[in-house]
Coordinates of C-alpha atoms in Angstrom, one line a residue:
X199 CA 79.2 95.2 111.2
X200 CA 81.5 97.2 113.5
X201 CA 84.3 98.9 112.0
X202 CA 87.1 99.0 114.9
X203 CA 88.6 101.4 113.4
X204 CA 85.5 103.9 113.9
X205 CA 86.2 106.8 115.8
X206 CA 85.0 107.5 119.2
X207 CA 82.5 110.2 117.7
X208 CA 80.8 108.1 115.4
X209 CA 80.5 105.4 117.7
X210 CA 78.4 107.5 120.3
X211 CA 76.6 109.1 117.4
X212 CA 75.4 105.3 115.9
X213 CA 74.7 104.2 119.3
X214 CA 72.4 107.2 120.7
X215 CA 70.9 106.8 116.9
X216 CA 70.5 102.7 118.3
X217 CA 72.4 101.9 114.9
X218 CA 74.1 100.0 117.4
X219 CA 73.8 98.3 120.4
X220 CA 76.9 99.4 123.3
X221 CA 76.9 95.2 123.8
X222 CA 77.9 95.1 120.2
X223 CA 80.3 97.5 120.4
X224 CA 82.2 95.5 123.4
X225 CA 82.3 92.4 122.2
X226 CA 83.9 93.8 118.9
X227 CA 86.5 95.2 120.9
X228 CA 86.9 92.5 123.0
X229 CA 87.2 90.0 120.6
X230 CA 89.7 92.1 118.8
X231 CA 92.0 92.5 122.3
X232 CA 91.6 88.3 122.4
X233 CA 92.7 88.0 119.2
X234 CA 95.7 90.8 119.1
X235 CA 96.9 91.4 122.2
X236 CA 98.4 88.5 122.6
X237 CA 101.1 89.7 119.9
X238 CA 101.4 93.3 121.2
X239 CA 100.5 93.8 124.7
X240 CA 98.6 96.7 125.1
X241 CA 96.4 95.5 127.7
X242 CA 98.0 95.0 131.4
X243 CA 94.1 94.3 133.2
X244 CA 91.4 93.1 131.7
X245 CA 88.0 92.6 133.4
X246 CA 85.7 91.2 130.3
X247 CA 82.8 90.6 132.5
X248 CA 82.8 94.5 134.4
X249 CA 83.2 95.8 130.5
X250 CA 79.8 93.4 129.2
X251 CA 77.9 94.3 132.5
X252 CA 78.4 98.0 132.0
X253 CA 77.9 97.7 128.0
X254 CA 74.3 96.0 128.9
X255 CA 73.7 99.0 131.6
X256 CA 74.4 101.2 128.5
X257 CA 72.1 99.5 126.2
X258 CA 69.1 99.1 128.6
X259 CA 69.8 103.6 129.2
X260 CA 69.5 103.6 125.1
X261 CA 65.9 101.9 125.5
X262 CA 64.5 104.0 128.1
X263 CA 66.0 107.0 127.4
X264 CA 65.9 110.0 124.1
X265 CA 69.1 110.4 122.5
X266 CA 69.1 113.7 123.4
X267 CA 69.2 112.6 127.3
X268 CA 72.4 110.4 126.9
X269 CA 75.8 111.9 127.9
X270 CA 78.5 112.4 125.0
X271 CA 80.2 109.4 124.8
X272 CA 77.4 106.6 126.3
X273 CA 78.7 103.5 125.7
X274 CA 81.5 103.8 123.9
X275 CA 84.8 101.8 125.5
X276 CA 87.8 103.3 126.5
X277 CA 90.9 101.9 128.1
X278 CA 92.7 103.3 130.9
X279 CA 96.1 104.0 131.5
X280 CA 97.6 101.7 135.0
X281 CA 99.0 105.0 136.5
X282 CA 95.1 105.9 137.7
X283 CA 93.0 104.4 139.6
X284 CA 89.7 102.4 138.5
X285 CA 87.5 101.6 141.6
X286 CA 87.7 97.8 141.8
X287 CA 90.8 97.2 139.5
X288 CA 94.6 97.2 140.7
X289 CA 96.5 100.1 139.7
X290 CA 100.3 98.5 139.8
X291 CA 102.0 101.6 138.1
X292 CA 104.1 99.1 135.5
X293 CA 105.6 97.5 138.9
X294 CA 106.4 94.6 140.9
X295 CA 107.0 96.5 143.4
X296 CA 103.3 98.3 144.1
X297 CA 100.2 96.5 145.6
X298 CA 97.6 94.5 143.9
X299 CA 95.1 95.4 146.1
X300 CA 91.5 96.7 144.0
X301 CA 90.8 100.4 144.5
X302 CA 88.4 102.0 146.5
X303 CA 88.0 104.8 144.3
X304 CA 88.4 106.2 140.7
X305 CA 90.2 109.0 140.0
X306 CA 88.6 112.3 139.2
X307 CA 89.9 112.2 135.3
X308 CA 88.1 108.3 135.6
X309 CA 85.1 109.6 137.0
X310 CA 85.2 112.7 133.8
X311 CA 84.9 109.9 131.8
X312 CA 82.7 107.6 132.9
X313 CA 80.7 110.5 133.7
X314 CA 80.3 111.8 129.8
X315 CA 79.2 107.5 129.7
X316 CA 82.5 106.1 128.6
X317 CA 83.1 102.4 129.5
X318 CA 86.3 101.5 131.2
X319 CA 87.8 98.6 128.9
X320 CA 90.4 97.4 130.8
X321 CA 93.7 98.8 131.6
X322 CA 96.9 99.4 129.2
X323 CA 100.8 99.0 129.9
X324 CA 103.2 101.7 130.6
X325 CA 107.3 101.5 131.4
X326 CA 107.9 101.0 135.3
X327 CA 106.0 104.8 137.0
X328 CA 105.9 105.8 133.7
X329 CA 109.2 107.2 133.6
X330 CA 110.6 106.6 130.3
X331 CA 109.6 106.5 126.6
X332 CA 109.7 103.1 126.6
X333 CA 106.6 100.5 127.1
X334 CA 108.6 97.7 129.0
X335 CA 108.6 96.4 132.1
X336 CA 109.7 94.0 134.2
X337 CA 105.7 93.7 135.2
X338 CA 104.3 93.8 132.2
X339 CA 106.8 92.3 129.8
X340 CA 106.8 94.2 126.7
X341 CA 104.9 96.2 124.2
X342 CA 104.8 96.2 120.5
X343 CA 104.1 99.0 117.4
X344 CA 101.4 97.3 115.7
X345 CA 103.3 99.4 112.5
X346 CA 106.4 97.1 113.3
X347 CA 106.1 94.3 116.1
X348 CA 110.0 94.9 116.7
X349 CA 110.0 98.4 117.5
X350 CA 108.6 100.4 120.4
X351 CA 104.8 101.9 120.7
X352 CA 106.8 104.6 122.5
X353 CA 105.8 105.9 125.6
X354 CA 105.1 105.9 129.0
X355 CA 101.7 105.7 127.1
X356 CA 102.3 103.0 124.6
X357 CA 100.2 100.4 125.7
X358 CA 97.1 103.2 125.0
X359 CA 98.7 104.0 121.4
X360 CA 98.7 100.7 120.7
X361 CA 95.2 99.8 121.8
X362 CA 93.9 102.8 119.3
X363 CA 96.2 102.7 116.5
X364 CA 95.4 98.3 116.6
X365 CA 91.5 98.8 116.8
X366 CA 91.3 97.2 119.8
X367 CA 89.8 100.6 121.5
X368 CA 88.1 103.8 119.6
X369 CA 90.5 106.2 122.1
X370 CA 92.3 105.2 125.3
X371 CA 93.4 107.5 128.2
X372 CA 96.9 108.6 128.5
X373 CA 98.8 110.3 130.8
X374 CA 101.6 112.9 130.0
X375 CA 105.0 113.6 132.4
X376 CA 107.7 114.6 129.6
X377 CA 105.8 113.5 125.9
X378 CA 104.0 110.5 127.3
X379 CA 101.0 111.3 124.9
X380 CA 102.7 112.7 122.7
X381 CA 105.5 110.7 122.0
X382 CA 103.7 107.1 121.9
X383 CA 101.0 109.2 119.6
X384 CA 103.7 110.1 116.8
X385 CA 105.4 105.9 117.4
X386 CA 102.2 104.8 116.3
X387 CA 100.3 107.3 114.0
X388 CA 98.0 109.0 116.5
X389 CA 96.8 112.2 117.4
X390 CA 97.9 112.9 121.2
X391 CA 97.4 116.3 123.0
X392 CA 99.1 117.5 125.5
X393 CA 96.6 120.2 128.1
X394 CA 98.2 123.2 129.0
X395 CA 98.9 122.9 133.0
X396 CA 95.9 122.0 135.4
X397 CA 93.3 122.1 132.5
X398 CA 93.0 118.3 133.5
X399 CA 93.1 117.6 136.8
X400 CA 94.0 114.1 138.6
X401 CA 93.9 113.1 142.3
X402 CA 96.5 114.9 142.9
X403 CA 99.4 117.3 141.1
X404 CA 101.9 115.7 139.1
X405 CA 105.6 116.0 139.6
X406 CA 105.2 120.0 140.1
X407 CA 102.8 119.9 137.6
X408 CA 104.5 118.6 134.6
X409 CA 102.2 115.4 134.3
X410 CA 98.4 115.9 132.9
X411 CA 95.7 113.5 131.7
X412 CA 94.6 113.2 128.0
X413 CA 93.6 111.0 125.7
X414 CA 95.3 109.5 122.6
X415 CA 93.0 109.4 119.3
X416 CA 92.5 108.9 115.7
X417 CA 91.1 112.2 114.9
X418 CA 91.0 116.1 116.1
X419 CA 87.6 115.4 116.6
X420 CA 88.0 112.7 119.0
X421 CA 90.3 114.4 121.1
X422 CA 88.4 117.7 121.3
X423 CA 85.5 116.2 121.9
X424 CA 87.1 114.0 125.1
X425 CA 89.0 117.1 126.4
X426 CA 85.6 118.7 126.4
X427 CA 84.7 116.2 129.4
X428 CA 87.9 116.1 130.8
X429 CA 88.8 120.0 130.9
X430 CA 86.2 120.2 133.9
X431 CA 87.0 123.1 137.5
X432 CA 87.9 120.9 139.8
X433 CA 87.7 122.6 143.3
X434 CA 89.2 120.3 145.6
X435 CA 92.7 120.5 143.0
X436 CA 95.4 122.7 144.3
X437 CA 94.8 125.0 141.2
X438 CA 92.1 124.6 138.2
X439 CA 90.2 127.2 135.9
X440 CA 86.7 127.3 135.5
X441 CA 85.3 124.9 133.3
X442 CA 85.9 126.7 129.2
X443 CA 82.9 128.6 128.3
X444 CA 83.4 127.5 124.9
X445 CA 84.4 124.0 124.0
X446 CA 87.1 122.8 121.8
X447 CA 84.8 120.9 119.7
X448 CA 83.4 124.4 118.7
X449 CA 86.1 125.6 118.2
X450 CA 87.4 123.0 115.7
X451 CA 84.9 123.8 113.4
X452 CA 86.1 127.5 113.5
X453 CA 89.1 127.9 110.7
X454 CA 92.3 129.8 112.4
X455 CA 93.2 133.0 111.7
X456 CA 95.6 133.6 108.8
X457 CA 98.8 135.7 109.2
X458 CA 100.0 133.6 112.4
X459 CA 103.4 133.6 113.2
X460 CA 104.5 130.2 113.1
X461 CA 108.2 129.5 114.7
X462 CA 110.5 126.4 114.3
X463 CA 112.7 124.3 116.6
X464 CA 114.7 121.6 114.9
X465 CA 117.5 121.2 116.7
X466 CA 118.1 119.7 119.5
X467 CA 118.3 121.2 123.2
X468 CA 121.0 118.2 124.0
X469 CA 124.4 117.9 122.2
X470 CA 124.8 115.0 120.6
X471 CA 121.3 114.3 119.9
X472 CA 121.0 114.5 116.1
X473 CA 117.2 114.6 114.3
X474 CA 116.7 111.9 112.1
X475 CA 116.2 112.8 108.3
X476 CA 112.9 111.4 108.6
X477 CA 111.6 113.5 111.5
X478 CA 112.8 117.0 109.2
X479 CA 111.0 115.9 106.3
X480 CA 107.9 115.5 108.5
X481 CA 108.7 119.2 110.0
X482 CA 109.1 120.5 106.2
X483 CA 106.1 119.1 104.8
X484 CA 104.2 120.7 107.8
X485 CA 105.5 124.1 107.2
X486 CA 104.8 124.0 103.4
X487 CA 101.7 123.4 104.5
X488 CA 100.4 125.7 106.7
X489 CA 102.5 128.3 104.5
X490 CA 100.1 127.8 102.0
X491 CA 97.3 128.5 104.3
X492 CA 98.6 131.8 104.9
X493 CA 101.2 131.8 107.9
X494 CA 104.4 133.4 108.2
X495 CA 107.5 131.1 108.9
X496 CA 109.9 133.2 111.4
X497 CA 113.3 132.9 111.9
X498 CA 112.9 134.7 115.4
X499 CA 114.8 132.5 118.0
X500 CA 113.0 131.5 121.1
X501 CA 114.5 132.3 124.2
X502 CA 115.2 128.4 125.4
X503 CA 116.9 127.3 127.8
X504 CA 119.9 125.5 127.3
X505 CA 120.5 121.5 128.5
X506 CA 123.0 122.9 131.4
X507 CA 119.8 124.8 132.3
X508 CA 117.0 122.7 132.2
X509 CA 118.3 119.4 132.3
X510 CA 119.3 119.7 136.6
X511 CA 116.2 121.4 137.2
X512 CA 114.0 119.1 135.1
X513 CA 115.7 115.9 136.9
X514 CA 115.9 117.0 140.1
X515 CA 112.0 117.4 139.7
X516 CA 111.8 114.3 137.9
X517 CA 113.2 112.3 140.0
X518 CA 110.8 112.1 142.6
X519 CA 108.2 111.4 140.0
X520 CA 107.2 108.3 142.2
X521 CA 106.7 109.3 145.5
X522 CA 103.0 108.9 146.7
X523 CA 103.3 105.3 144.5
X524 CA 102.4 102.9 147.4
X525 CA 104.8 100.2 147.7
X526 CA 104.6 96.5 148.7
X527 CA 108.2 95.4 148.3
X528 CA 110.4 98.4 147.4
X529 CA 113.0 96.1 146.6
X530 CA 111.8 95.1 143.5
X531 CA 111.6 98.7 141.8
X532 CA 113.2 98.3 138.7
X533 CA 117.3 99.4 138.7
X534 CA 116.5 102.7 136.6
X535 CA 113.8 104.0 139.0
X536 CA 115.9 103.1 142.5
X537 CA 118.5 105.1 140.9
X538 CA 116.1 107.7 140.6
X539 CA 115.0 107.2 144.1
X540 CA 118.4 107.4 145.4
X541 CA 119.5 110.7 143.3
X542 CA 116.2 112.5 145.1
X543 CA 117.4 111.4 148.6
X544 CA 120.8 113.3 147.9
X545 CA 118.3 116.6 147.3
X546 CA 117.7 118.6 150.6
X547 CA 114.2 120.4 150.2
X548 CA 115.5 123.7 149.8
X549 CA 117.6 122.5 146.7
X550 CA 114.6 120.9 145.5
X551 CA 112.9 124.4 146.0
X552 CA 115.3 126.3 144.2
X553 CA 114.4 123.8 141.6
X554 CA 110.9 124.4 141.0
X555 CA 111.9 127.9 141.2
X556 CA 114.2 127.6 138.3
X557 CA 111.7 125.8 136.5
X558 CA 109.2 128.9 136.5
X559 CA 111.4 131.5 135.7
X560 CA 112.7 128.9 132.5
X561 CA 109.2 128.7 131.9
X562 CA 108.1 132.1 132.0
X563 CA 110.8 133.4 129.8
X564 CA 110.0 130.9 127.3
X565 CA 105.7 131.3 127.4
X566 CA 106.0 135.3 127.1
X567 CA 107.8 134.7 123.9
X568 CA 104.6 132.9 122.7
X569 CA 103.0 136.8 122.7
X570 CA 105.9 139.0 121.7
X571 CA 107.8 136.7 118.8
X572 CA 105.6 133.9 117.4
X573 CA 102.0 132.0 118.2
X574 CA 102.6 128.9 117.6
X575 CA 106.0 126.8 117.4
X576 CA 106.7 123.8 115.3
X577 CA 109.0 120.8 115.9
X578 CA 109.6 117.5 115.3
X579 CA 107.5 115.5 118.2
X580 CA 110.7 112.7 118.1
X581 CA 113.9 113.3 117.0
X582 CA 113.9 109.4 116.2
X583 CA 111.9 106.9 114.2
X584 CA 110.9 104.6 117.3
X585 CA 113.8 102.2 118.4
X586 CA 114.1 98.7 118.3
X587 CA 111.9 97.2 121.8
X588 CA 114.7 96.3 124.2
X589 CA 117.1 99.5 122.8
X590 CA 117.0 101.4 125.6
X591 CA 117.6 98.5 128.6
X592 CA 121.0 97.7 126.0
X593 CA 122.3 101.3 126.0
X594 CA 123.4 100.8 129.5
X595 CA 121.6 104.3 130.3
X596 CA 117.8 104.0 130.3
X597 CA 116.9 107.7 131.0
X598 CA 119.3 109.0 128.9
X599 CA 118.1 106.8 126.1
X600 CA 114.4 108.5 126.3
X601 CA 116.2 111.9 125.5
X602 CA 116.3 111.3 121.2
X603 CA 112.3 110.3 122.0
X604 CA 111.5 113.1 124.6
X605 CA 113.7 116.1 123.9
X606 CA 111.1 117.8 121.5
X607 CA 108.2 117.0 124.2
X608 CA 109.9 117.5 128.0
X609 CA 110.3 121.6 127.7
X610 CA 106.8 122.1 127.3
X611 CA 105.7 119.9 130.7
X612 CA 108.3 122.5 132.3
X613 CA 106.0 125.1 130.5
X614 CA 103.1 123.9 131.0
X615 CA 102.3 124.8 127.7
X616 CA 99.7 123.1 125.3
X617 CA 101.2 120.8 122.9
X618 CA 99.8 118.4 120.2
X619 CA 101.2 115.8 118.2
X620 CA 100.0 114.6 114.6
X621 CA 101.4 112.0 112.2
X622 CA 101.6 114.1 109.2
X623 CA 103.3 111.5 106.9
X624 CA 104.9 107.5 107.0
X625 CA 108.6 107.5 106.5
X626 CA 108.9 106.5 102.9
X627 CA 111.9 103.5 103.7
X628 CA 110.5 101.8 107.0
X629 CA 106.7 103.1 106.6
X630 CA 106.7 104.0 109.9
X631 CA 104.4 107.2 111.3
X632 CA 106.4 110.0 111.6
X633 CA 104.6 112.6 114.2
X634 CA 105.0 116.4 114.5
X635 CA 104.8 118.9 117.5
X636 CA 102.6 122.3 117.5
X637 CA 102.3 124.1 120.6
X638 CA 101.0 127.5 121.2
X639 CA 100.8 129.7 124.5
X640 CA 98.7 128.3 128.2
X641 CA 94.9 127.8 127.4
X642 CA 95.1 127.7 123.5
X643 CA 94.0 124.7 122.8
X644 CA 92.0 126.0 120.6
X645 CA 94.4 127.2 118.6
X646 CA 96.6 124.0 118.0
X647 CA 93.5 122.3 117.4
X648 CA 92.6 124.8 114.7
X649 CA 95.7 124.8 113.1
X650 CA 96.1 120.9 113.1
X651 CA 92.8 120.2 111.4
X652 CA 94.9 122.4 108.4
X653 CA 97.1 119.6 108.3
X654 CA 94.6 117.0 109.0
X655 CA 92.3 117.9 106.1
X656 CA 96.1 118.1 103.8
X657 CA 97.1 115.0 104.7
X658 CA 94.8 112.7 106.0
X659 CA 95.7 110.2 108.8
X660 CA 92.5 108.9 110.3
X661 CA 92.6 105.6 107.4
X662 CA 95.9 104.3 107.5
X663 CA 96.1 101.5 109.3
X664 CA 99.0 99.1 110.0
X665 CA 98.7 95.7 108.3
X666 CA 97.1 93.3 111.4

């Protein structure tokens, strides 16, 4: 029998060993999305009959082929996040607004991962363009924690969290803008990594940039082993590095080197956004931690910018986060995103330049610090347990109501930096996951990989499993 719960890993080991059968594997996540989703709403698209076609292509390559000849990941399912396109499928971006029309073609993070064998299992809810930390829309009605059906999954990527972190999906695809990996990955107990800039490369750039693909996991492993196939040069992308010589699932298995000089960030870049008690003692118990392993807590202070600072540059970047999103009826854009759309209109291009400038030189003073002060920083990934569903449409202000979920995350889109979160503990009243943030300089994945598997081999995550 299945174990839903299975990573991704094992369940491309088990089938290229034919321990398993890829139609097997399906229908044991399909049932489980019949029988949950329902309740939490991960799952905006399905397509049962594309997912059993392609899990019996899968099986028939098993029979005819040597284990040895099958890509990484043959057969194993993976959801995809409704910001990309799926050839065949609708890609409505969390809108009424967009067209329904199937795609022609799939993205180039789509085809990385049907490519390394993965199965597209249907695709997952995010909040209206993905532009807050919230998985509700007007579209796509509401998503749940599976940890507590009344609070949020987090987001723009919730619907992916809660696929994994439900065992409806081994790993799901997620996208990232200002902590939408992240964030959803410390709502619901996940691992979710953030690539440093243009390591992953969609269709097209971003929002300047600050948006990536990734993936949101129950293990390091998982997610080293899917950036491996996603961290691929690219050369019809604007800008992308070679493809690593060495892959992250290497270096995993490589222990980090002791003596690094680990920095800490626990308050927050906004006044009046205060970090929860919960969120510290997950930062605490982190650096005790890696203390232990031999690192150095440093007091230095980062050279950050301040909210006057970042916050124009980073909205007048953000909000034209949904241009290129082909519209049907504009009219029915949901009221935070046409405010959005109507703050860009008021930016002349060359404001909107000086922007982007700003953003670099914010960025570059903060990244150099990541070689002359510390190598890796530490922070809360949320500075909030996740909210009741519905909080942010109440406060009047939805944007502003991502800020306690997203202030920890959005800096290091700006950056472009490589940032990872990991649910170290469960708050000890509400037994919610409680995530935290490690991000080193551009390109070291390696590094925040290395240094998490310290924590996940401390504090094990990859069993806990909210009560279904």
């Amino acid at each position: 029998m299945i174990d839903p719960f299975s990573s991704a890993v094992e369940l491309a080991t088990a089938i290229r060993e034919r321990e398993v059968s890829p139609v097997e594997v399906a229908e044991c996540y399909l049932d489980r999305i019949a029988k949950l989703d329902p309740k939490l709403n991960a799952f905006c698209f399905r397509a049962d009959d594309d997912v059993r076609a392609a899990a019996a292509d899968a099986a028939d390559a098993v029979v005819r082929s040597a284990p040895e000849e099958l890509p990484s990941f043959h057969g194993v399912p993976i959801p995809v996040k409704d910001l990309v396109d799926v050839a065949g499928w609708p890609t409505t971006y969390g809108s009424l607004a967009t067209h329904r029309a199937p795609r022609t073609a799939s993205d180039p993070v789509v085809q990385r991962l049907t490519g390394a064998g993965f199965i597209p299992l249907g695709k997952t809810t995010t909040s209206e363009f993905g532009a807050v930390s919230f998985t509700e829309s007007e579209a796509q009605g509401i998503s749940r924690n599976p940890w507590d059906p009344s609070r949020t999954p987090g987001g723009s990527s919730g619907g992916a969290a809660i696929a994994v972190a439900a065992g409806m999906a081994p790993i799901a695809h997620a996208e990232d803008g200002g902590g939408s990996i992240r964030v959803p990955a410390a709502c619901t107990g996940l691992v979710g990594l953030k690539p440093t800039r243009g390591l992953v490369t969609n269709a097209c750039v971003e929002v300047e940039g600050f948006g990536t693909g990734g993936v949101v996991s129950r293990t390091l492993a998982d997610t080293a082993a899917a950036l491996d196939v996603l961290a691929r040069h690219d050369p019809g992308a604007w800008w992308s590095p070679p493809t690593p010589t060495r892959s992250l699932t290497d270096a995993l298995t490589t222990a980090p080197p002791t003596g690094l000089r680990i920095g800490v960030l626990t308050t927050s870049l906004i006044d009046g956004i205060s970090v929860e008690p919960a969120c510290l003692t997950a930062v605490d118990t982190t650096l005790r931690t890696l203390e232990r392993a031999g690192h150095e807590i440093v007091d230095d202070q980062l050279p950050l910018p301040t909210a006057e600072e970042l916050l124009p540059t980073f909205m007048k970047i953000w909000n034209v986060a949904g241009a290129g999103i082909p519209l049907a009826d504009p009219d029915r854009v949901e009221p935070h995103n046409r405010a959005q759309r109507d703050a860009a209109g008021t930016v002349d291009s060359w404001a909107y330049a000086e922007s982007v400038h700003t953003a670099q030189q914010l960025s570059r003073r903060v990244v150099e610090a990541f070689t002359s002060s510390v190598d890796l920083l530490v922070t809360p990934t949320t500075a909030c347990l996740p909210p009741q569903v519905g909080a942010w449409r109440e406060s009047g202000d939805p944007v502003a109501a991502s800020y306690p979920m997203a202030v920890f995350t959005s800096l290091f889109n700006v950056t472009g930096q490589p940032a990872i979160s990991v649910p170290v503990r469960h708050d000890d009243a509400s037994g919610l996951p409680v995530g935290v943030q490690l991000v080193a300089a551009p390109w070291r994945e390696d590094l925040v990989l290395q240094v998490a598997r310290t924590l996940e081999q401390t504090h094990p995550w990859a069993q806990r499993r909210p009560a279904m």
